[in-house]
Amino acid sequence: FVAPEGRKLAVNFWGQAWCRHLETYCGYETRLPRGRSYLRAGHVYNLAVEQGVITAEVAGSSLYEVEVRIAPLKASAWARIKETCQGEVASLLDLLGGKLGDHVMQVVVDPEDGLFPGRREIRHQCTCPDAADLCKHQAAVLYAVGVLFALLVSIGVYDLQQLTTFSRRTPE
């Protein structure tokens, strides 16, 4: 995993939206900045993303193993989002690039009903001795997900064929 350079951790729309979403979680105000620092310093290694599970090793005073589990987006929620936004996305490229109208943007990044998981839908553990709900190592891995644009895979919205139904249909 390559540490991000510059001011922004994530350079694409979805990664930036994920990072902003993380920062809405109450109670993590002191942990998230430490995680960003660890990520920027290049302390995240062997990041692996599979549907629902993200694993990595994070260097601190030792090398710690981190696992993050994200509940998949419910089929009913995905269907509602697609129905609400039907015909408002010009192409799959626009969707992936975050070139979305205001209405679609509001729907997909809505903190309660959008694509991103709520705080209770994310479970994380770390082998470090910190007993806090979110340690800096876990925070670094959560930010790394945004940097890699791996979120759509981790929450189960990974099938490009599925995503194409979100875009405008061609006239017949």
JSON list of N, CA, C and O in Angstrom, two decimals, residues 16 20 22-23 31 44-45 48 50 80 84-85 95 111 113 118 124 134 140 148 165-167:
[
{"chain": "A", "resi": 16, "resn": "GLN", "atom": "N", "xyz": [-13.07, 10.49, -1.32]},
{"chain": "A", "resi": 16, "resn": "GLN", "atom": "CA", "xyz": [-13.27, 11.70, -0.52]},
{"chain": "A", "resi": 16, "resn": "GLN", "atom": "C", "xyz": [-14.59, 11.64, 0.22]},
{"chain": "A", "resi": 16, "resn": "GLN", "atom": "O", "xyz": [-14.68, 12.02, 1.40]},
{"chain": "A", "resi": 20, "resn": "ARG", "atom": "N", "xyz": [-15.11, 11.82, 4.28]},
{"chain": "A", "resi": 20, "resn": "ARG", "atom": "CA", "xyz": [-16.04, 12.78, 4.91]},
{"chain": "A", "resi": 20, "resn": "ARG", "atom": "C", "xyz": [-17.08, 12.04, 5.75]},
{"chain": "A", "resi": 20, "resn": "ARG", "atom": "O", "xyz": [-17.44, 12.48, 6.84]},
{"chain": "A", "resi": 22, "resn": "LEU", "atom": "N", "xyz": [-16.75, 9.13, 7.28]},
{"chain": "A", "resi": 22, "resn": "LEU", "atom": "CA", "xyz": [-16.12, 8.67, 8.53]},
{"chain": "A", "resi": 22, "resn": "LEU", "atom": "C", "xyz": [-16.11, 9.78, 9.57]},
{"chain": "A", "resi": 22, "resn": "LEU", "atom": "O", "xyz": [-16.33, 9.53, 10.76]},
{"chain": "A", "resi": 23, "resn": "GLU", "atom": "N", "xyz": [-15.87, 10.99, 9.11]},
{"chain": "A", "resi": 23, "resn": "GLU", "atom": "CA", "xyz": [-15.74, 12.12, 10.04]},
{"chain": "A", "resi": 23, "resn": "GLU", "atom": "C", "xyz": [-17.07, 12.57, 10.62]},
{"chain": "A", "resi": 23, "resn": "GLU", "atom": "O", "xyz": [-17.11, 13.41, 11.52]},
{"chain": "A", "resi": 31, "resn": "ARG", "atom": "N", "xyz": [-9.56, 10.04, 17.53]},
{"chain": "A", "resi": 31, "resn": "ARG", "atom": "CA", "xyz": [-8.91, 8.87, 16.94]},
{"chain": "A", "resi": 31, "resn": "ARG", "atom": "C", "xyz": [-8.66, 9.01, 15.44]},
{"chain": "A", "resi": 31, "resn": "ARG", "atom": "O", "xyz": [-7.65, 8.54, 14.92]},
{"chain": "A", "resi": 44, "resn": "VAL", "atom": "N", "xyz": [0.54, 1.62, 7.01]},
{"chain": "A", "resi": 44, "resn": "VAL", "atom": "CA", "xyz": [-0.45, 0.59, 6.67]},
{"chain": "A", "resi": 44, "resn": "VAL", "atom": "C", "xyz": [0.15, -0.35, 5.62]},
{"chain": "A", "resi": 44, "resn": "VAL", "atom": "O", "xyz": [0.60, 0.11, 4.57]},
{"chain": "A", "resi": 45, "resn": "TYR", "atom": "N", "xyz": [0.14, -1.64, 5.93]},
{"chain": "A", "resi": 45, "resn": "TYR", "atom": "CA", "xyz": [0.73, -2.65, 5.05]},
{"chain": "A", "resi": 45, "resn": "TYR", "atom": "C", "xyz": [-0.28, -3.76, 4.76]},
{"chain": "A", "resi": 45, "resn": "TYR", "atom": "O", "xyz": [-1.16, -4.04, 5.56]},
{"chain": "A", "resi": 48, "resn": "ALA", "atom": "N", "xyz": [-5.94, -5.66, 2.38]},
{"chain": "A", "resi": 48, "resn": "ALA", "atom": "CA", "xyz": [-6.69, -6.58, 1.53]},
{"chain": "A", "resi": 48, "resn": "ALA", "atom": "C", "xyz": [-8.18, -6.30, 1.71]},
{"chain": "A", "resi": 48, "resn": "ALA", "atom": "O", "xyz": [-8.65, -6.16, 2.83]},
{"chain": "A", "resi": 50, "resn": "GLU", "atom": "N", "xyz": [-11.99, -7.57, 0.64]},
{"chain": "A", "resi": 50, "resn": "GLU", "atom": "CA", "xyz": [-12.93, -8.54, 0.07]},
{"chain": "A", "resi": 50, "resn": "GLU", "atom": "C", "xyz": [-14.31, -8.06, 0.47]},
{"chain": "A", "resi": 50, "resn": "GLU", "atom": "O", "xyz": [-14.45, -7.20, 1.33]},
{"chain": "A", "resi": 80, "resn": "ARG", "atom": "N", "xyz": [-33.84, 0.90, -3.49]},
{"chain": "A", "resi": 80, "resn": "ARG", "atom": "CA", "xyz": [-34.42, 2.22, -3.25]},
{"chain": "A", "resi": 80, "resn": "ARG", "atom": "C", "xyz": [-33.54, 3.31, -3.83]},
{"chain": "A", "resi": 80, "resn": "ARG", "atom": "O", "xyz": [-34.02, 4.25, -4.48]},
{"chain": "A", "resi": 84, "resn": "THR", "atom": "N", "xyz": [-34.74, 5.73, -6.81]},
{"chain": "A", "resi": 84, "resn": "THR", "atom": "CA", "xyz": [-34.78, 7.17, -6.55]},
{"chain": "A", "resi": 84, "resn": "THR", "atom": "C", "xyz": [-33.97, 7.95, -7.57]},
{"chain": "A", "resi": 84, "resn": "THR", "atom": "O", "xyz": [-34.34, 9.05, -7.96]},
{"chain": "A", "resi": 85, "resn": "CYS", "atom": "N", "xyz": [-32.87, 7.37, -8.03]},
{"chain": "A", "resi": 85, "resn": "CYS", "atom": "CA", "xyz": [-31.95, 8.08, -8.92]},
{"chain": "A", "resi": 85, "resn": "CYS", "atom": "C", "xyz": [-32.06, 7.63, -10.38]},
{"chain": "A", "resi": 85, "resn": "CYS", "atom": "O", "xyz": [-31.28, 8.09, -11.21]},
{"chain": "A", "resi": 95, "resn": "LEU", "atom": "N", "xyz": [-20.90, 8.00, -12.99]},
{"chain": "A", "resi": 95, "resn": "LEU", "atom": "CA", "xyz": [-21.16, 7.45, -11.67]},
{"chain": "A", "resi": 95, "resn": "LEU", "atom": "C", "xyz": [-19.85, 7.16, -10.95]},
{"chain": "A", "resi": 95, "resn": "LEU", "atom": "O", "xyz": [-19.64, 7.58, -9.81]},
{"chain": "A", "resi": 111, "resn": "PRO", "atom": "N", "xyz": [-26.19, 10.50, 5.17]},
{"chain": "A", "resi": 111, "resn": "PRO", "atom": "CA", "xyz": [-25.60, 9.75, 6.29]},
{"chain": "A", "resi": 111, "resn": "PRO", "atom": "C", "xyz": [-26.49, 8.63, 6.85]},
{"chain": "A", "resi": 111, "resn": "PRO", "atom": "O", "xyz": [-25.99, 7.66, 7.40]},
{"chain": "A", "resi": 113, "resn": "ASP", "atom": "N", "xyz": [-29.38, 7.11, 4.98]},
{"chain": "A", "resi": 113, "resn": "ASP", "atom": "CA", "xyz": [-29.95, 6.21, 3.98]},
{"chain": "A", "resi": 113, "resn": "ASP", "atom": "C", "xyz": [-29.14, 6.08, 2.70]},
{"chain": "A", "resi": 113, "resn": "ASP", "atom": "O", "xyz": [-29.64, 5.54, 1.71]},
{"chain": "A", "resi": 118, "resn": "GLY", "atom": "N", "xyz": [-23.49, 2.91, 8.28]},
{"chain": "A", "resi": 118, "resn": "GLY", "atom": "CA", "xyz": [-23.53, 3.63, 9.54]},
{"chain": "A", "resi": 118, "resn": "GLY", "atom": "C", "xyz": [-22.49, 3.07, 10.50]},
{"chain": "A", "resi": 118, "resn": "GLY", "atom": "O", "xyz": [-21.94, 1.98, 10.28]},
{"chain": "A", "resi": 124, "resn": "HIS", "atom": "N", "xyz": [-14.82, -3.52, 14.01]},
{"chain": "A", "resi": 124, "resn": "HIS", "atom": "CA", "xyz": [-13.38, -3.54, 13.80]},
{"chain": "A", "resi": 124, "resn": "HIS", "atom": "C", "xyz": [-12.68, -4.08, 15.03]},
{"chain": "A", "resi": 124, "resn": "HIS", "atom": "O", "xyz": [-13.16, -3.95, 16.15]},
{"chain": "A", "resi": 134, "resn": "LEU", "atom": "N", "xyz": [-12.37, 2.60, 18.89]},
{"chain": "A", "resi": 134, "resn": "LEU", "atom": "CA", "xyz": [-11.63, 2.75, 17.63]},
{"chain": "A", "resi": 134, "resn": "LEU", "atom": "C", "xyz": [-10.22, 3.20, 17.96]},
{"chain": "A", "resi": 134, "resn": "LEU", "atom": "O", "xyz": [-10.01, 4.30, 18.48]},
{"chain": "A", "resi": 140, "resn": "ALA", "atom": "N", "xyz": [-6.66, 4.23, 10.70]},
{"chain": "A", "resi": 140, "resn": "ALA", "atom": "CA", "xyz": [-5.78, 4.28, 9.52]},
{"chain": "A", "resi": 140, "resn": "ALA", "atom": "C", "xyz": [-6.30, 3.36, 8.42]},
{"chain": "A", "resi": 140, "resn": "ALA", "atom": "O", "xyz": [-6.30, 3.72, 7.24]},
{"chain": "A", "resi": 148, "resn": "LEU", "atom": "N", "xyz": [-8.02, 3.89, -1.51]},
{"chain": "A", "resi": 148, "resn": "LEU", "atom": "CA", "xyz": [-7.98, 2.88, -2.57]},
{"chain": "A", "resi": 148, "resn": "LEU", "atom": "C", "xyz": [-9.26, 2.77, -3.38]},
{"chain": "A", "resi": 148, "resn": "LEU", "atom": "O", "xyz": [-9.33, 1.98, -4.31]},
{"chain": "A", "resi": 165, "resn": "THR", "atom": "N", "xyz": [-27.38, -0.29, -14.31]},
{"chain": "A", "resi": 165, "resn": "THR", "atom": "CA", "xyz": [-28.83, -0.06, -14.22]},
{"chain": "A", "resi": 165, "resn": "THR", "atom": "C", "xyz": [-29.12, 1.28, -13.55]},
{"chain": "A", "resi": 165, "resn": "THR", "atom": "O", "xyz": [-30.22, 1.78, -13.60]},
{"chain": "A", "resi": 166, "resn": "PHE", "atom": "N", "xyz": [-28.13, 1.84, -12.91]},
{"chain": "A", "resi": 166, "resn": "PHE", "atom": "CA", "xyz": [-28.25, 3.12, -12.23]},
{"chain": "A", "resi": 166, "resn": "PHE", "atom": "C", "xyz": [-28.22, 4.28, -13.22]},
{"chain": "A", "resi": 166, "resn": "PHE", "atom": "O", "xyz": [-28.73, 5.33, -12.98]},
{"chain": "A", "resi": 167, "resn": "SER", "atom": "N", "xyz": [-27.55, 4.05, -14.34]},
{"chain": "A", "resi": 167, "resn": "SER", "atom": "CA", "xyz": [-27.39, 5.12, -15.32]},
{"chain": "A", "resi": 167, "resn": "SER", "atom": "C", "xyz": [-28.59, 5.18, -16.26]},
{"chain": "A", "resi": 167, "resn": "SER", "atom": "O", "xyz": [-29.44, 4.31, -16.26]}
]
